[in-house]
Amino acid sequence: MRHLGVLALFLFLSLIWGQTANGDDGRPTCRRCDLHHACNCSYSGFTRVPMVTDQALSLDLSFNNITMVTQDDLMGHSRLTLLDLHANGLAEIHPSAFDSLWSLEELDLSDNQLTVLNPKWFNKLELLQHLNLLNNPYSFLGSPSLFLGLSELRRLMFGGPDLKELRREDLSGVTHLEELTVNANNLDRYDSGTFGDIWPLGRVTLSLHGPFLTNPALAAAVLNDVCYPETWLTLSDLHLAHYVSVQPFKDSINMIRYLSLRNVSLSDEACVSMLALLDGVPLSSLSIVGLTLTGEGRWVTANRTDLRSMDEFFASDVTILDILKFAMVSELQYLLQYQKKLSIINAKLFLLSCYLTKMMVNTLYLDVSDNLLTDLTLTYMLCDSEETLQELRVLNISGNLLKSLSTLSRLVTKLTKLTQLDVSRTSYNSMPSSCSWPSTLRYLNISRAKLTIVTPCLPKSLEVLDLSYNDLKEFVLTMPILRELHLSGNKFLRLPAGGPYPNLQTLTIQSNTLNAFSLSDLQSYRRLENLEAGHNKFVCSCEFITFLHSQLTGSGDVKITDKHQTYVCDSPLYLQGEAVSQVNLSIIQCQPVLFVSVSCGVALLLGILVAGLLWRCHAFWFLKMTWAWLKAKRSSQRRRRQRNTEGTDPLLSFDAFVSYSEQDASWVENFLVPEMEEPSDSDSENPTSPLTLCLHKRDFLPGHWIMDNIMSAIERSRRTVFVLSENFVQSDWCRYELDFSHFWLFEAGGDTAILILLEPLSKDDVPKRFCKLRKLMSSTTYLEWPQEEERRPEFWRSLRNALRGDNEEQD
């Protein structure tokens, strides 16, 4: 167990070292920088500012444990434009810590432990545009103003639960902002005019929970300073419990054109008071996200509220605490009848009365998605067969409990100006064979339903059709003006044929079961420009890989618009999981028949060339000779071992073995044999005894392999005589005899060979393949056959002496 613990500790330390190696001064190092010099060092457990490349343009140090920034931590980073120190527990920053960051444009110090803000931090940050100081435990901004030198500041966020006061001089130097966010839920003091000098002011987000409840005058002063007709105002975390809590809007509501409420609770009393304030004001847009209604919906007293200037009303994530007692009576139609754009999303809405929709004569856009509408309540909402919503262009009823597509088509047919219809995330599982739709319908979304088949029910007037994430296996309909078709998340095995869609420009068919698609598939679409087909089960054949490579590089007419990494091989198994863009198959895998054909052709050609070369160099002849020599050599060695075993000496039967060409046989038989084997009486004073010669015609044993006869004859002869001529060098058998003689002479310890030249023959006249003969001619004295009669006795005498050699001397 002790060894396991040591091993675990070693692995842990190795991991930490590999990720955050320490520099020479003990500071950690972060190397997670991309090609654009953006360094992401978040969530790394750093306790100090790490060292990074001085080429870094952005540095993300969020979600670490850095509690202090020293004077030297950021030295040398003059190119840095973004620094994120969010959520570190940062408590101390040296006054000159940011002095070298003169290129910095964005600084995030939010969610730390800074109790005091030092204006010296920002003295050298003249290019700073975005500054986030939210959710630190400081109670005031400090003096002098933090922002005096920040003339380029466009986005400012500050405040937190501990912010208590804002003085007029706190924002000196801030002249105009695109976005201002202030978290002042517990603000106790506000000097009127603190925000008054900031102009223009694009978007303002205020959290004023406490002031609205306990100090409405303070809240009103803040609103008066930030409310302009051009400013988008967002208020968050409000609890409007009674009419007093609504009074901060009283003086500024006429200046507000765009109002957004986030995380707001409203009582009936506060709601009625708010509606009274909104009566006749020029408010153009009201958005409420995260609305909690604590009352019972009894707002009848506000039934004369004039909201005709409000073009847009948006409400989402609505919670009614006591829904059983909540009453929405038809007299409240004034709330919704004037809006051109109306959204009630995720509000548990199960009914919208026909009477109300009939009053919505100006509505162009209606979104009631993510509610509890059914086919029955939708029928009631759209007044069944009666006319309603005659100006409606866009209808979104997605995420409701709808089941009948035929009911839907019947209801919307009377919406004669409807162009866009979203019924996604419903429970449609079938489609009737025919339907009626408004002729103006151009966009239809039935994605994330349960359709298994499509029918001619779909209108031919569509330009955009989304059937993503159903259970479709095919799509065969004629839609002449369709421009976009979305089929992702189905079960298509192949691309739909392009003929029925002559104007299709965009096709998305991701996350299906496509195995491949080809150039011919794409060419069937006459005007296709964009294709998204990633996340499919591609079979990476050579044809598909070659084709897709060309498409991904943009060489085709159709542009692949999704990420190249989404095109991944599913098979063959050895390529599974590999991005198609990274796969390169060899010619052996792609063209095996061609490869084998070419390889065989090349091999045949090389074989012919090598054979020709070998023939030219007499290699076959050499091989043949070598094989015969080796075989004969083995036979000779066997006989020798036998003699050694028996303890006998070699039997010498001949004085000489004569090697000659068959064409020179007449000379051997008529001159050489009679002269050597018959007693010589030419010299009466010194008569010579006859010699015994071995001739292949006469002395070879019949029935034996000729090679064995040659080797045996050479072994049983004291000398070997070579009768050289042009005929000799052309004879293969002479070559055998020469090789075997050479073997015997130099490997078995025999005497030198005797060479007789029947005709003038130099070493250069002998072919190079007779290498041993050429060597013998260079190192051995040879006898030349004289053409003159008077010189021949001397020739025979020299030959006899050579044949007798040492034997006569011993005698």
mmCIF file of C-alpha atoms in Angstrom, residues 48-172:
data_model
loop_
_atom_site.group_PDB
_atom_site.id
_atom_site.type_symbol
_atom_site.label_atom_id
_atom_site.label_comp_id
_atom_site.label_asym_id
_atom_site.label_seq_id
_atom_site.Cartn_x
_atom_site.Cartn_y
_atom_site.Cartn_z
ATOM 1 C CA ARG A 48 -0.104 33.311 -8.934
ATOM 2 C CA VAL A 49 -0.268 34.987 -12.295
ATOM 3 C CA PRO A 50 1.475 32.494 -14.583
ATOM 4 C CA MET A 51 4.103 33.303 -17.156
ATOM 5 C CA VAL A 52 2.885 33.281 -20.755
ATOM 6 C CA THR A 53 4.400 34.290 -24.053
ATOM 7 C CA ASP A 54 4.998 38.005 -24.473
ATOM 8 C CA GLN A 55 3.193 37.711 -27.844
ATOM 9 C CA ALA A 56 -0.138 37.023 -26.114
ATOM 10 C CA LEU A 57 -3.051 39.182 -27.226
ATOM 11 C CA SER A 58 -5.608 37.844 -24.757
ATOM 12 C CA LEU A 59 -5.126 36.167 -21.383
ATOM 13 C CA ASP A 60 -7.954 34.328 -19.603
ATOM 14 C CA LEU A 61 -7.104 33.652 -15.942
ATOM 15 C CA SER A 62 -10.679 33.227 -14.703
ATOM 16 C CA PHE A 63 -11.660 30.620 -12.121
ATOM 17 C CA ASN A 64 -8.222 30.204 -10.555
ATOM 18 C CA ASN A 65 -7.034 30.967 -7.018
ATOM 19 C CA ILE A 66 -4.971 34.093 -7.675
ATOM 20 C CA THR A 67 -5.261 36.344 -4.628
ATOM 21 C CA MET A 68 -2.682 38.964 -5.567
ATOM 22 C CA VAL A 69 -1.257 40.663 -8.647
ATOM 23 C CA THR A 70 2.241 42.058 -8.089
ATOM 24 C CA GLN A 71 4.070 44.838 -9.850
ATOM 25 C CA ASP A 72 6.044 42.429 -12.060
ATOM 26 C CA ASP A 73 3.425 39.770 -12.837
ATOM 27 C CA LEU A 74 2.283 41.399 -16.097
ATOM 28 C CA MET A 75 5.480 43.141 -17.152
ATOM 29 C CA GLY A 76 6.334 42.790 -20.832
ATOM 30 C CA HIS A 77 2.760 42.198 -22.016
ATOM 31 C CA SER A 78 2.382 45.434 -23.914
ATOM 32 C CA ARG A 79 0.477 43.687 -26.733
ATOM 33 C CA LEU A 80 -2.230 42.331 -24.434
ATOM 34 C CA THR A 81 -5.720 43.578 -25.372
ATOM 35 C CA LEU A 82 -7.833 41.397 -23.040
ATOM 36 C CA LEU A 83 -7.229 40.354 -19.444
ATOM 37 C CA ASP A 84 -9.786 38.243 -17.561
ATOM 38 C CA LEU A 85 -9.289 37.766 -13.808
ATOM 39 C CA HIS A 86 -12.918 36.864 -13.069
ATOM 40 C CA ALA A 87 -13.676 34.660 -10.025
ATOM 41 C CA ASN A 88 -10.223 34.311 -8.455
ATOM 42 C CA GLY A 89 -10.691 35.526 -4.892
ATOM 43 C CA LEU A 90 -8.406 38.415 -5.848
ATOM 44 C CA ALA A 91 -7.887 40.691 -2.832
ATOM 45 C CA GLU A 92 -4.824 42.796 -3.653
ATOM 46 C CA ILE A 93 -3.517 44.474 -6.811
ATOM 47 C CA HIS A 94 -0.315 46.515 -6.825
ATOM 48 C CA PRO A 95 -0.976 50.147 -7.880
ATOM 49 C CA SER A 96 1.289 49.788 -10.938
ATOM 50 C CA ALA A 97 0.366 46.191 -11.796
ATOM 51 C CA PHE A 98 -1.309 47.230 -15.072
ATOM 52 C CA ASP A 99 1.099 50.013 -16.083
ATOM 53 C CA SER A 100 2.703 48.010 -18.910
ATOM 54 C CA LEU A 101 -0.653 47.058 -20.460
ATOM 55 C CA TRP A 102 -1.057 50.196 -22.542
ATOM 56 C CA SER A 103 -2.782 48.209 -25.346
ATOM 57 C CA LEU A 104 -5.436 46.751 -23.030
ATOM 58 C CA GLU A 105 -9.003 47.155 -24.279
ATOM 59 C CA GLU A 106 -10.943 44.811 -21.985
ATOM 60 C CA LEU A 107 -10.424 44.125 -18.267
ATOM 61 C CA ASP A 108 -12.575 41.832 -16.102
ATOM 62 C CA LEU A 109 -12.079 41.968 -12.310
ATOM 63 C CA SER A 110 -15.565 40.736 -11.371
ATOM 64 C CA ASP A 111 -16.452 38.250 -8.603
ATOM 65 C CA ASN A 112 -13.325 38.804 -6.526
ATOM 66 C CA GLN A 113 -12.559 40.154 -3.038
ATOM 67 C CA LEU A 114 -11.498 43.720 -3.823
ATOM 68 C CA THR A 115 -12.625 45.898 -0.933
ATOM 69 C CA VAL A 116 -10.977 49.061 -2.249
ATOM 70 C CA LEU A 117 -10.698 50.218 -5.866
ATOM 71 C CA ASN A 118 -7.487 52.091 -6.638
ATOM 72 C CA PRO A 119 -7.636 54.714 -9.437
ATOM 73 C CA LYS A 120 -3.894 54.161 -10.064
ATOM 74 C CA TRP A 121 -4.714 50.790 -11.612
ATOM 75 C CA PHE A 122 -6.180 52.526 -14.652
ATOM 76 C CA ASN A 123 -3.771 55.462 -15.081
ATOM 77 C CA LYS A 124 -2.004 53.935 -18.100
ATOM 78 C CA LEU A 125 -5.028 52.174 -19.635
ATOM 79 C CA GLU A 126 -5.995 54.930 -22.038
ATOM 80 C CA LEU A 127 -7.336 52.485 -24.646
ATOM 81 C CA LEU A 128 -9.569 50.585 -22.227
ATOM 82 C CA GLN A 129 -13.074 50.114 -23.654
ATOM 83 C CA HIS A 130 -14.675 47.436 -21.451
ATOM 84 C CA LEU A 131 -14.332 47.357 -17.653
ATOM 85 C CA ASN A 132 -16.097 44.897 -15.347
ATOM 86 C CA LEU A 133 -15.917 45.488 -11.585
ATOM 87 C CA LEU A 134 -19.110 43.654 -10.592
ATOM 88 C CA ASN A 135 -19.595 41.697 -7.366
ATOM 89 C CA ASN A 136 -16.639 42.825 -5.320
ATOM 90 C CA PRO A 137 -17.086 43.786 -1.628
ATOM 91 C CA TYR A 138 -16.363 47.504 -2.034
ATOM 92 C CA SER A 139 -18.939 49.924 -0.594
ATOM 93 C CA PHE A 140 -18.031 52.926 -2.729
ATOM 94 C CA LEU A 141 -16.092 53.629 -5.907
ATOM 95 C CA GLY A 142 -13.557 55.910 -4.297
ATOM 96 C CA SER A 143 -12.126 59.345 -4.827
ATOM 97 C CA PRO A 144 -10.736 60.679 -7.088
ATOM 98 C CA SER A 145 -12.781 59.086 -9.852
ATOM 99 C CA LEU A 146 -11.560 55.756 -11.160
ATOM 100 C CA PHE A 147 -12.406 56.678 -14.726
ATOM 101 C CA LEU A 148 -10.809 60.088 -15.271
ATOM 102 C CA GLY A 149 -8.345 58.932 -17.917
ATOM 103 C CA LEU A 150 -10.617 56.360 -19.615
ATOM 104 C CA SER A 151 -11.869 58.446 -22.507
ATOM 105 C CA GLU A 152 -12.396 55.361 -24.708
ATOM 106 C CA LEU A 153 -14.562 53.522 -22.161
ATOM 107 C CA ARG A 154 -17.747 52.206 -23.801
ATOM 108 C CA ARG A 155 -18.873 49.366 -21.532
ATOM 109 C CA LEU A 156 -18.862 49.760 -17.749
ATOM 110 C CA MET A 157 -20.109 47.285 -15.140
ATOM 111 C CA PHE A 158 -19.740 47.822 -11.412
ATOM 112 C CA GLY A 159 -21.494 47.299 -8.094
ATOM 113 C CA GLY A 160 -22.365 44.411 -5.858
ATOM 114 C CA PRO A 161 -24.153 43.524 -2.658
ATOM 115 C CA ASP A 162 -21.876 45.812 -0.600
ATOM 116 C CA LEU A 163 -22.203 48.960 -2.713
ATOM 117 C CA LYS A 164 -23.742 51.603 -0.447
ATOM 118 C CA GLU A 165 -23.235 54.956 -2.075
ATOM 119 C CA LEU A 166 -22.704 56.665 -5.400
ATOM 120 C CA ARG A 167 -21.456 60.246 -5.367
ATOM 121 C CA ARG A 168 -21.681 62.644 -8.263
ATOM 122 C CA GLU A 169 -17.910 62.761 -8.763
ATOM 123 C CA ASP A 170 -17.606 58.953 -8.846
ATOM 124 C CA LEU A 171 -18.213 58.777 -12.595
ATOM 125 C CA SER A 172 -16.251 61.837 -13.621
#
